[in-house]
XYZ file of C-alpha atoms in Angstrom:
426
model
C -47.229 -18.158 12.468
C -46.158 -15.719 15.928
C -46.995 -14.714 19.460
C -49.777 -12.477 19.322
C -49.148 -9.771 21.977
C -50.714 -10.222 25.348
C -51.978 -7.452 27.583
C -49.383 -4.890 29.445
C -49.083 -5.503 33.612
C -50.892 -2.412 35.609
C -47.919 -0.352 36.441
C -48.666 0.115 39.613
C -48.088 -4.461 40.180
C -44.355 -4.336 41.735
C -41.729 -6.397 40.764
C -40.962 -9.644 41.993
C -37.358 -9.749 41.616
C -36.227 -6.432 40.648
C -36.207 -3.508 42.315
C -38.106 -1.511 39.145
C -38.817 -2.198 35.864
C -36.002 -0.453 34.645
C -32.485 -0.175 32.313
C -31.171 0.447 35.460
C -32.296 -2.265 37.718
C -31.358 -5.101 35.369
C -27.924 -3.319 35.466
C -28.007 -3.190 39.472
C -29.103 -7.379 38.956
C -25.401 -8.332 36.976
C -23.870 -6.315 38.819
C -25.169 -7.763 42.166
C -23.997 -11.173 40.837
C -27.581 -12.548 40.517
C -27.315 -12.668 36.712
C -24.904 -15.798 36.168
C -26.310 -17.922 33.301
C -28.471 -15.232 31.264
C -30.061 -15.905 27.584
C -29.693 -14.417 24.669
C -32.019 -13.964 21.567
C -31.357 -12.277 18.790
C -33.647 -11.611 15.092
C -32.483 -9.592 12.335
C -32.691 -6.123 13.672
C -29.049 -6.737 15.958
C -27.602 -6.902 12.175
C -28.978 -4.178 10.749
C -26.360 -1.511 11.458
C -24.040 -3.162 10.254
C -25.516 -2.840 6.668
C -27.451 -6.184 6.734
C -31.245 -5.694 5.609
C -33.763 -7.410 7.767
C -36.308 -10.363 5.992
C -39.942 -7.932 6.611
C -39.722 -4.347 6.346
C -42.375 -3.556 3.843
C -39.835 -1.393 1.742
C -36.504 -1.955 2.823
C -36.251 -5.468 4.277
C -34.592 -8.399 2.125
C -37.796 -9.758 1.017
C -38.914 -6.599 -1.043
C -35.751 -6.088 -2.629
C -35.504 -9.494 -4.215
C -37.775 -9.076 -7.762
C -33.930 -8.155 -9.270
C -33.574 -11.999 -8.723
C -37.035 -13.280 -11.266
C -38.653 -15.318 -8.648
C -42.583 -16.549 -8.299
C -42.542 -15.400 -5.258
C -40.238 -13.689 -2.660
C -39.813 -16.429 -0.200
C -38.596 -18.668 -3.264
C -35.630 -17.895 -2.533
C -35.211 -19.970 0.633
C -37.769 -22.200 -0.951
C -36.121 -25.721 -0.563
C -38.413 -27.122 -3.451
C -37.594 -24.838 -5.164
C -33.980 -24.730 -5.055
C -33.683 -27.575 -6.725
C -35.142 -26.608 -10.207
C -33.201 -23.759 -9.874
C -30.402 -22.815 -7.659
C -29.019 -19.452 -9.100
C -31.308 -16.968 -7.117
C -29.570 -18.063 -3.658
C -26.146 -17.693 -4.352
C -26.966 -14.208 -6.385
C -27.902 -13.656 -3.440
C -25.300 -15.545 -0.864
C -23.189 -13.249 -2.612
C -24.750 -10.600 -0.821
C -25.130 -11.690 2.699
C -21.940 -14.425 2.576
C -19.815 -13.851 5.834
C -16.659 -10.981 5.503
C -18.284 -8.188 3.780
C -19.886 -7.287 7.178
C -18.795 -6.012 10.227
C -20.347 -6.659 13.588
C -21.994 -4.424 15.250
C -21.823 -2.927 18.570
C -24.064 -5.057 20.005
C -22.987 -7.892 18.648
C -19.699 -7.288 21.109
C -21.996 -7.050 23.764
C -23.125 -10.280 23.660
C -19.271 -11.173 23.136
C -18.287 -9.645 26.514
C -21.202 -11.283 28.527
C -18.923 -14.500 27.615
C -15.763 -12.997 28.078
C -16.966 -12.141 31.521
C -18.431 -15.662 32.416
C -22.137 -14.841 32.070
C -23.379 -15.866 28.868
C -25.741 -19.806 28.964
C -26.644 -19.921 25.382
C -27.269 -17.464 22.727
C -29.967 -18.095 20.436
C -30.722 -16.023 17.054
C -32.622 -16.685 14.120
C -29.948 -14.940 12.091
C -28.026 -16.502 9.328
C -25.093 -14.245 9.074
C -22.453 -15.697 11.220
C -21.617 -11.263 12.668
C -21.478 -13.906 16.406
C -19.134 -15.399 15.660
C -17.256 -12.375 13.623
C -17.187 -10.758 17.115
C -15.837 -14.014 18.625
C -18.522 -15.343 20.237
C -17.750 -19.143 20.187
C -19.689 -21.428 18.707
C -20.597 -23.836 21.342
C -22.117 -20.934 23.074
C -24.165 -20.435 19.759
C -27.723 -21.789 19.089
C -28.748 -20.688 15.124
C -32.460 -22.030 14.832
C -32.631 -21.042 11.643
C -29.106 -22.497 10.501
C -26.250 -20.145 8.335
C -23.196 -20.072 6.597
C -21.149 -21.982 9.488
C -20.600 -24.930 7.525
C -22.552 -26.458 4.109
C -23.400 -30.436 2.432
C -24.648 -31.890 -0.501
C -28.508 -31.711 -0.076
C -28.753 -35.158 -1.120
C -26.560 -37.262 0.312
C -25.254 -35.295 3.272
C -21.726 -34.681 2.872
C -19.889 -31.857 3.558
C -18.936 -29.210 1.554
C -15.151 -27.913 1.321
C -15.199 -24.306 3.407
C -12.562 -22.972 0.698
C -14.620 -24.283 -2.737
C -17.732 -22.563 -1.523
C -16.685 -19.140 -0.649
C -15.127 -19.198 -4.456
C -18.696 -20.633 -5.165
C -20.348 -17.499 -3.926
C -17.861 -14.901 -4.963
C -18.779 -16.163 -8.094
C -21.989 -16.714 -8.207
C -21.721 -20.404 -9.492
C -23.550 -23.023 -8.013
C -21.158 -25.832 -6.267
C -21.849 -29.234 -6.793
C -20.903 -32.265 -4.715
C -17.263 -33.641 -4.435
C -18.374 -36.804 -4.905
C -18.579 -37.721 -8.719
C -20.862 -40.519 -7.979
C -23.286 -38.148 -6.276
C -22.820 -34.848 -7.891
C -25.476 -33.121 -5.902
C -26.275 -29.900 -4.912
C -24.584 -28.077 -1.965
C -25.874 -25.630 -0.611
C -24.923 -23.612 3.142
C -26.697 -24.681 6.376
C -29.097 -22.579 6.257
C -32.967 -23.851 6.876
C -34.975 -23.593 3.994
C -38.904 -23.457 3.519
C -40.182 -27.246 4.093
C -36.775 -28.171 6.031
C -36.518 -29.256 9.656
C -34.761 -26.808 11.968
C -30.821 -28.087 13.483
C -31.183 -30.798 16.135
C -29.213 -28.729 18.317
C -32.206 -26.533 18.882
C -34.526 -28.612 20.068
C -31.822 -30.396 21.439
C -31.130 -26.570 23.791
C -35.035 -25.313 23.672
C -34.692 -25.975 27.679
C -32.366 -23.649 28.224
C -34.519 -20.514 28.636
C -36.359 -22.415 32.017
C -32.785 -22.685 33.441
C -31.377 -18.612 32.974
C -31.622 -16.109 35.490
C -32.025 -13.438 32.926
C -33.684 -13.518 29.749
C -32.059 -10.529 27.215
C -34.504 -10.289 23.581
C -32.872 -8.531 20.912
C -33.901 -7.028 17.729
C -36.842 -9.030 16.755
C -40.543 -9.596 15.596
C -40.342 -13.096 17.342
C -42.965 -13.645 14.186
C -41.575 -17.086 13.290
C -42.145 -20.685 15.846
C -40.494 -22.674 17.549
C -37.966 -19.467 18.542
C -40.738 -16.852 19.096
C -41.841 -19.589 22.181
C -37.832 -18.873 23.703
C -39.145 -16.366 25.833
C -42.534 -17.979 27.648
C -39.798 -20.697 28.616
C -38.810 -18.520 30.679
C -39.460 -19.385 34.638
C -41.508 -17.110 36.465
C -40.051 -13.956 38.763
C -36.769 -14.083 36.152
C -36.198 -10.790 34.817
C -36.671 -10.489 30.572
C -35.344 -7.496 28.981
C -36.729 -6.713 25.480
C -34.310 -3.779 23.200
C -35.970 -3.443 20.294
C -38.006 -1.515 18.144
C -41.155 -2.539 18.833
C -43.441 -4.280 21.442
C -43.329 -8.329 20.903
C -45.035 -11.297 22.021
C -46.282 -11.716 25.681
C -43.382 -9.185 26.627
C -45.080 -6.343 29.184
C -46.962 -9.382 30.974
C -44.520 -10.425 33.743
C -44.108 -8.299 36.538
C -40.481 -8.626 36.252
C -40.249 -7.761 32.091
C -38.445 -4.479 31.536
C -38.601 -2.941 28.068
C -36.458 -0.749 25.960
C -37.729 0.088 22.685
C -35.666 1.867 20.539
C -31.903 0.975 18.419
C -30.547 -2.500 19.438
C -27.187 -0.896 19.381
C -28.124 2.427 21.715
C -29.809 0.306 23.795
C -27.095 -1.870 24.851
C -24.619 0.838 24.647
C -26.708 2.102 27.524
C -26.955 -1.062 29.421
C -23.465 -0.904 29.493
C -23.394 2.137 30.767
C -24.819 1.354 33.809
C -23.134 -1.671 34.010
C -19.698 0.606 34.094
C -18.963 -1.543 30.878
C -19.248 1.207 28.187
C -15.107 1.730 27.794
C -14.000 -1.912 27.756
C -17.781 -2.804 24.937
C -16.626 0.055 23.394
C -12.682 -1.164 22.984
C -13.943 -4.781 21.781
C -16.477 -3.496 18.663
C -12.746 -1.516 17.672
C -10.981 -4.609 17.373
C -14.002 -5.661 15.168
C -12.864 -2.631 12.962
C -8.984 -3.761 12.879
C -9.654 -7.655 12.262
C -11.804 -6.759 8.878
C -9.221 -4.326 7.736
C -6.794 -7.295 8.044
C -8.828 -9.729 6.805
C -9.471 -7.432 3.601
C -5.794 -6.908 3.586
C -4.594 -10.722 3.645
C -4.440 -12.292 0.126
C -6.904 -15.145 -0.879
C -5.832 -18.758 -0.874
C -5.011 -20.168 -4.122
C -5.759 -23.073 -5.838
C -3.271 -25.391 -6.911
C -3.674 -23.828 -11.002
C -3.755 -20.322 -9.791
C -0.096 -20.933 -7.724
C 1.587 -22.603 -10.967
C 0.282 -19.861 -13.085
C 1.849 -17.232 -11.127
C 4.965 -19.419 -11.167
C 5.014 -19.808 -14.673
C 4.456 -15.799 -14.864
C 7.396 -15.016 -12.369
C 9.786 -18.191 -14.302
C 8.848 -15.801 -17.700
C 9.309 -12.288 -16.228
C 12.592 -13.365 -15.335
C 13.457 -14.950 -18.196
C 12.421 -11.503 -20.363
C 14.494 -9.368 -17.816
C 17.551 -12.119 -18.380
C 17.273 -10.982 -21.889
C 17.208 -7.585 -21.821
C 20.606 -7.688 -19.691
C 22.094 -9.372 -22.745
C 20.823 -6.853 -25.127
C 22.081 -3.698 -22.427
C 25.168 -5.887 -22.373
C 25.953 -6.420 -26.196
C 24.778 -2.513 -26.628
C 28.043 -1.585 -24.271
C 30.167 -3.717 -26.171
C 29.231 -2.032 -29.274
C 30.139 1.089 -28.285
C 33.063 0.416 -26.603
C 34.062 -0.568 -30.096
C 32.736 1.965 -32.021
C 30.327 -0.327 -34.217
C 26.765 -1.359 -33.806
C 27.517 -4.332 -36.390
C 29.399 -6.704 -33.748
C 26.613 -8.930 -32.916
C 24.560 -9.543 -35.655
C 21.253 -11.602 -36.379
C 22.971 -14.708 -37.197
C 25.409 -14.914 -34.458
C 28.833 -14.102 -36.588
C 31.383 -11.519 -35.929
C 32.388 -8.101 -38.244
C 33.044 -4.978 -37.950
C 31.384 -2.658 -40.142
C 30.083 -5.033 -43.098
C 26.947 -6.572 -43.199
C 28.542 -9.304 -45.206
C 28.750 -12.478 -43.827
C 32.704 -14.106 -43.994
C 32.748 -16.574 -45.732
C 35.521 -19.010 -43.724
C 35.710 -19.852 -41.067
C 32.364 -19.807 -39.427
C 32.861 -18.763 -36.313
C 30.209 -20.884 -33.329
C 28.001 -18.800 -30.664
C 29.242 -17.535 -28.412
C 27.938 -18.028 -24.101
C 29.994 -15.445 -23.513
C 30.974 -11.280 -24.650
C 34.387 -11.687 -26.972
C 37.677 -11.032 -25.860
C 39.069 -7.715 -26.986
C 41.841 -10.110 -29.267
C 42.396 -10.134 -33.029
C 40.211 -12.755 -33.114
C 37.366 -10.328 -33.194
C 38.667 -9.245 -36.587
C 38.111 -12.398 -38.690
C 41.632 -13.952 -37.924
C 43.023 -16.098 -34.808
C 45.881 -14.153 -32.422
C 49.126 -15.748 -32.428
C 50.476 -17.289 -29.077
C 51.286 -14.344 -26.497
C 55.551 -15.556 -27.198
C 54.845 -14.921 -31.304
C 54.821 -11.722 -33.295
C 53.100 -12.064 -36.734
C 56.054 -11.741 -39.273
C 55.010 -8.169 -42.121
C 54.997 -10.821 -44.531
C 51.855 -12.652 -42.361
C 50.674 -9.033 -41.729
C 49.971 -7.916 -45.386
C 48.477 -10.714 -45.932
C 46.267 -10.806 -43.862
C 45.180 -7.231 -44.902
C 45.184 -8.294 -48.059
C 43.151 -11.362 -47.219
C 40.758 -9.658 -45.740
C 40.033 -6.099 -48.077
C 37.516 -7.486 -49.648
C 35.332 -7.680 -46.712
C 36.589 -6.179 -43.560
C 37.361 -2.835 -43.184
C 41.633 -2.601 -43.221
C 42.679 -2.049 -40.197
C 45.275 0.576 -40.765
C 41.807 2.778 -41.704
C 39.717 2.113 -39.121
C 39.581 4.595 -35.882
C 40.343 2.469 -32.079
C 39.361 3.314 -28.799
C 42.033 4.222 -27.011
C 41.633 0.747 -24.442
C 42.167 -1.215 -28.083
C 45.057 0.831 -29.381
C 46.794 0.176 -25.832
C 45.954 -3.753 -26.330
C 47.150 -4.136 -29.801
C 50.871 -2.864 -28.910
C 50.684 -5.591 -26.537
C 49.897 -7.969 -28.897
C 52.209 -6.773 -31.311
C 48.936 -5.874 -33.579
C 48.069 -3.266 -36.231
C 46.130 -0.062 -35.241
């Protein structure tokens, strides 16, 4: 499926382009301005330090941990025929891998730094995690050979599917369907499944390595064709740098091949240090942490229904608060009048009796009652007209059966003053 490892070049064979087959010599080559069109090729190993497992490691790889999805075989999760029959396992996996959950590694930021310096010709990646984009590498500089989560479409009519609806489907582990009612086909991200062709962009750009003046390969086993053949397209005499845990492909067979075996992040930091870029690289990588933190704090965009529900809940809270204010106001009035029955459940006015007056039945009030004689069941006379003694006596006699006599009622000081002013009983 990939390439058989070729024979290592004899150590005594001199380099054709570099001063030596070392990282320091590669850095000198770049600093001298001889590398202006750098091609990068990456695999899953560049993302493992971000927490994303690679595919084929025996114990920790993605395929080794798919047993919980109850698949007929591990690779079935990326098989288009199986997806058509049962898309649920893929969306369970997509929930774990979807962009936004992982921070780019310092190796991703190194690629961004090459772009900022105008040295990146093209990035070829086998990864579907979009971490290159998250690090700030522009999409037009990336060839996602196996597709990615960056786009999605219906597998039948090929209609595009909105990003926000896809994110919601992945977050809820639900299977999205085409937005066209007449189709209703299954939707999946633009990830290349077994049984599908690679993106057209890959074939349109696969000859670019032949134009490069430096090739850097990071974190890949070079075991899947046609991606595995890309490094071989570099011209003889063009330096090729492998930063990887193991020697892969035909690396080490050319006079200007440099092998830096080990961790990808440590490898790019070593190269950046030799270039004098380490501080700049670390600063650029630090920004990805800030961006990730801000995205976590950013509120999720609401659907129309969610926004409507929030508005209804807000109005409900405001009404509840208004009712509470009205109740508090009534309680203060009761306290001022020294009674607990100013407003009863039937919206009528009384003093101490719970018996509803027979006539007249007052109307419900929108405003708090004035502290006048009307609060005791009789309309106040005009300010310039005082009731006669006989009228006062008649009023008291009439109300004796339902309202406590005014002469026996103890009024607060401010009401006593008011009654004096109006000529009312105290």
